[in-house]
CSV table of C-alpha atoms in Angstrom, one decimal:
chain,number,residue,atom,x,y,z
A,19,UNK,CA,-11.7,34.7,-53.7
A,20,UNK,CA,-9.4,36.3,-51.2
A,21,UNK,CA,-7.4,34.0,-49.0
A,22,UNK,CA,-6.0,36.4,-46.4
A,23,UNK,CA,-6.4,39.8,-44.9
A,24,UNK,CA,-4.5,41.8,-47.4
A,25,UNK,CA,-6.3,40.5,-50.4
A,26,UNK,CA,-9.7,41.0,-48.4
A,27,UNK,CA,-8.7,44.6,-47.6
A,28,UNK,CA,-7.8,45.2,-51.4
A,29,UNK,CA,-11.5,43.8,-52.3
A,30,UNK,CA,-13.0,46.0,-49.8
A,31,UNK,CA,-11.2,49.1,-51.2
A,32,UNK,CA,-12.0,48.2,-54.7
A,33,UNK,CA,-15.7,47.4,-54.2
A,34,UNK,CA,-17.2,49.7,-51.4
A,35,UNK,CA,-16.5,52.9,-53.4
A,36,UNK,CA,-18.4,51.3,-56.5
A,37,UNK,CA,-21.2,50.4,-54.1
A,38,UNK,CA,-21.3,54.0,-52.3
A,39,UNK,CA,-21.2,55.8,-55.7
A,40,UNK,CA,-24.3,53.9,-56.8
A,41,UNK,CA,-25.9,54.6,-53.5
A,42,UNK,CA,-25.1,58.1,-53.8
A,43,UNK,CA,-26.3,58.6,-57.3
A,44,UNK,CA,-29.6,57.2,-56.5
A,45,UNK,CA,-30.0,59.3,-53.5
A,46,UNK,CA,-29.2,62.3,-55.7
A,47,UNK,CA,-31.7,61.2,-58.2
A,48,UNK,CA,-34.5,60.6,-55.6
A,49,UNK,CA,-33.9,63.4,-53.0
A,50,UNK,CA,-35.9,66.6,-53.3
A,51,UNK,CA,-34.5,69.0,-55.7
A,52,UNK,CA,-34.2,71.8,-53.1
A,53,UNK,CA,-32.1,69.7,-50.7
A,54,UNK,CA,-28.3,69.8,-51.4
A,55,UNK,CA,-26.3,66.7,-51.0
A,56,UNK,CA,-24.5,68.2,-47.9
A,57,UNK,CA,-28.0,69.1,-46.5
A,58,UNK,CA,-29.3,65.5,-47.4
A,59,UNK,CA,-26.1,64.0,-45.6
A,60,UNK,CA,-26.7,66.3,-42.6
A,61,UNK,CA,-30.3,64.9,-42.3
A,62,UNK,CA,-29.0,61.4,-42.6
A,63,UNK,CA,-26.7,61.9,-39.7
A,64,UNK,CA,-29.3,63.5,-37.5
A,65,UNK,CA,-31.8,60.9,-38.3
A,66,UNK,CA,-29.3,58.2,-37.0
A,67,UNK,CA,-28.3,60.3,-34.1
A,68,UNK,CA,-31.4,61.9,-32.7
A,69,UNK,CA,-30.4,65.0,-30.4
A,70,UNK,CA,-26.9,65.3,-32.1
A,71,UNK,CA,-25.1,68.6,-31.3
A,72,UNK,CA,-23.9,71.0,-33.8
A,73,UNK,CA,-20.3,70.1,-33.0
A,74,UNK,CA,-20.9,66.2,-33.6
A,75,UNK,CA,-22.5,67.1,-36.9
A,76,UNK,CA,-19.7,69.4,-38.2
A,77,UNK,CA,-17.1,66.9,-37.3
A,78,UNK,CA,-19.0,64.0,-39.2
A,79,UNK,CA,-19.8,66.0,-42.2
A,80,UNK,CA,-16.4,67.8,-42.2
A,81,UNK,CA,-17.4,71.3,-42.1
A,82,UNK,CA,-16.4,74.2,-39.9
A,83,UNK,CA,-18.7,75.0,-37.0
A,84,UNK,CA,-19.8,78.3,-38.6
A,85,UNK,CA,-20.5,76.5,-42.0
A,86,UNK,CA,-22.4,73.7,-40.2
A,87,UNK,CA,-24.6,76.4,-38.4
A,88,UNK,CA,-25.4,78.0,-41.6
A,89,UNK,CA,-26.4,74.8,-43.2
A,90,UNK,CA,-28.5,73.8,-40.2
A,91,UNK,CA,-30.2,77.4,-40.3
A,92,UNK,CA,-31.4,76.7,-43.9
A,93,UNK,CA,-32.7,73.3,-43.0
A,94,UNK,CA,-34.5,74.8,-40.0
A,95,UNK,CA,-35.9,77.6,-42.0
A,96,UNK,CA,-37.3,75.0,-44.4
A,97,UNK,CA,-38.9,73.0,-41.5
A,98,UNK,CA,-36.7,70.0,-42.2
A,99,UNK,CA,-34.9,70.0,-39.0
A,100,UNK,CA,-35.7,71.3,-35.5
A,101,UNK,CA,-33.3,72.6,-32.7
A,102,UNK,CA,-33.9,72.4,-29.0
A,103,UNK,CA,-31.7,73.3,-26.0
A,104,UNK,CA,-30.1,70.4,-24.2
A,105,UNK,CA,-32.0,69.5,-21.0
A,106,UNK,CA,-28.9,69.8,-18.9
A,107,UNK,CA,-26.6,72.1,-20.8
A,108,UNK,CA,-28.3,75.1,-22.1
A,109,UNK,CA,-25.2,76.0,-24.4
A,110,UNK,CA,-25.8,72.9,-26.2
A,111,UNK,CA,-28.3,72.6,-29.1
A,112,UNK,CA,-29.9,69.2,-29.9
A,113,UNK,CA,-30.9,68.7,-33.4
A,114,UNK,CA,-33.7,66.4,-34.9
A,115,UNK,CA,-35.6,65.9,-38.0
A,116,UNK,CA,-39.1,67.2,-38.4
A,117,UNK,CA,-41.8,65.0,-39.6
A,118,UNK,CA,-41.2,66.8,-43.1
A,119,UNK,CA,-37.7,66.3,-42.9
A,120,UNK,CA,-38.0,62.6,-42.0
A,121,UNK,CA,-40.4,61.9,-45.0
A,122,UNK,CA,-38.1,63.5,-47.2
A,123,UNK,CA,-35.2,61.4,-46.3
A,124,UNK,CA,-37.3,58.1,-46.1
A,125,UNK,CA,-38.6,58.8,-49.8
A,126,UNK,CA,-35.1,58.9,-51.0
A,127,UNK,CA,-34.0,55.8,-49.0
A,128,UNK,CA,-37.1,54.0,-50.4
A,129,UNK,CA,-36.2,54.8,-54.0
A,130,UNK,CA,-32.6,53.9,-53.4
A,131,UNK,CA,-33.5,50.6,-51.7
A,132,UNK,CA,-35.7,49.8,-54.6
A,133,UNK,CA,-32.7,50.3,-57.1
A,134,UNK,CA,-30.5,48.2,-54.9
A,135,UNK,CA,-33.1,45.4,-54.9
A,136,UNK,CA,-33.3,45.5,-58.6
A,137,UNK,CA,-29.7,45.3,-59.0
A,138,UNK,CA,-29.3,42.4,-56.4
A,139,UNK,CA,-32.4,40.4,-57.8
A,140,UNK,CA,-30.1,39.1,-60.6
A,141,UNK,CA,-28.0,37.1,-58.0
A,142,UNK,CA,-28.5,33.4,-57.0
A,143,UNK,CA,-29.8,32.8,-53.3
A,144,UNK,CA,-26.4,31.5,-52.6
A,145,UNK,CA,-24.8,34.8,-53.8
A,146,UNK,CA,-27.5,37.0,-52.0
A,147,UNK,CA,-26.6,34.8,-48.6
A,148,UNK,CA,-23.0,35.6,-49.3
A,149,UNK,CA,-23.6,39.3,-49.7
A,150,UNK,CA,-25.8,39.5,-46.6
A,151,UNK,CA,-23.1,37.7,-44.6
A,152,UNK,CA,-20.3,40.0,-45.9
A,153,UNK,CA,-22.4,43.1,-45.0
A,154,UNK,CA,-23.0,41.6,-41.5
A,155,UNK,CA,-19.1,40.8,-41.0
A,156,UNK,CA,-18.4,44.4,-42.4
A,157,UNK,CA,-21.1,46.0,-40.0
A,158,UNK,CA,-19.5,44.1,-36.9
A,159,UNK,CA,-15.9,45.1,-37.8
A,160,UNK,CA,-16.5,48.8,-38.6
A,161,UNK,CA,-19.7,50.1,-36.8
A,162,UNK,CA,-18.7,52.0,-33.6
A,163,UNK,CA,-19.8,49.9,-30.7
A,164,UNK,CA,-23.3,51.1,-29.5
A,165,UNK,CA,-23.8,53.4,-32.5
A,166,UNK,CA,-26.1,53.0,-35.5
A,167,UNK,CA,-24.6,53.6,-39.0
A,168,UNK,CA,-25.1,57.1,-40.3
A,169,UNK,CA,-25.0,58.9,-43.9
A,170,UNK,CA,-22.1,57.5,-45.7
A,171,UNK,CA,-23.3,54.2,-44.3
A,172,UNK,CA,-27.0,55.1,-44.3
A,173,UNK,CA,-29.4,52.4,-43.0
A,174,UNK,CA,-31.3,51.4,-46.1
A,175,UNK,CA,-33.2,48.7,-44.1
A,176,UNK,CA,-35.1,51.2,-42.0
A,177,UNK,CA,-38.6,50.6,-41.1
A,178,UNK,CA,-40.8,52.8,-43.0
């Protein structure tokens, strides 16, 4: 077990990518076939950041504004995302998931959560408490104050 911050950092660097690879693999498996991974990530961010702007979204996903706009156009045309003008700044567009988009995202989350439950069920109660505690500590350290986690840190414990 790590005894100091450098050892703990090494463990996080080694383990978190393994967990994320499993999560992403499950999300790919259980997402709708007509939704690409960038579109799915976009929907996850919008879900966690209702009313997000195109700029916020492009920055988070890592796309240019024109590329992000095209991606969002596709999601809007498929009725998975809706756009609305900002109430105070007409130049700003606010994005939100439609009921159809929210259901597509939730279905993939539910399937992924079931997979994680199955994987974790082999642990003892003490180990499960340890995992839960570690996740709470990491959330406290890395989640921006006042924000909910989004996409790469999708909230799998959302209410259905």
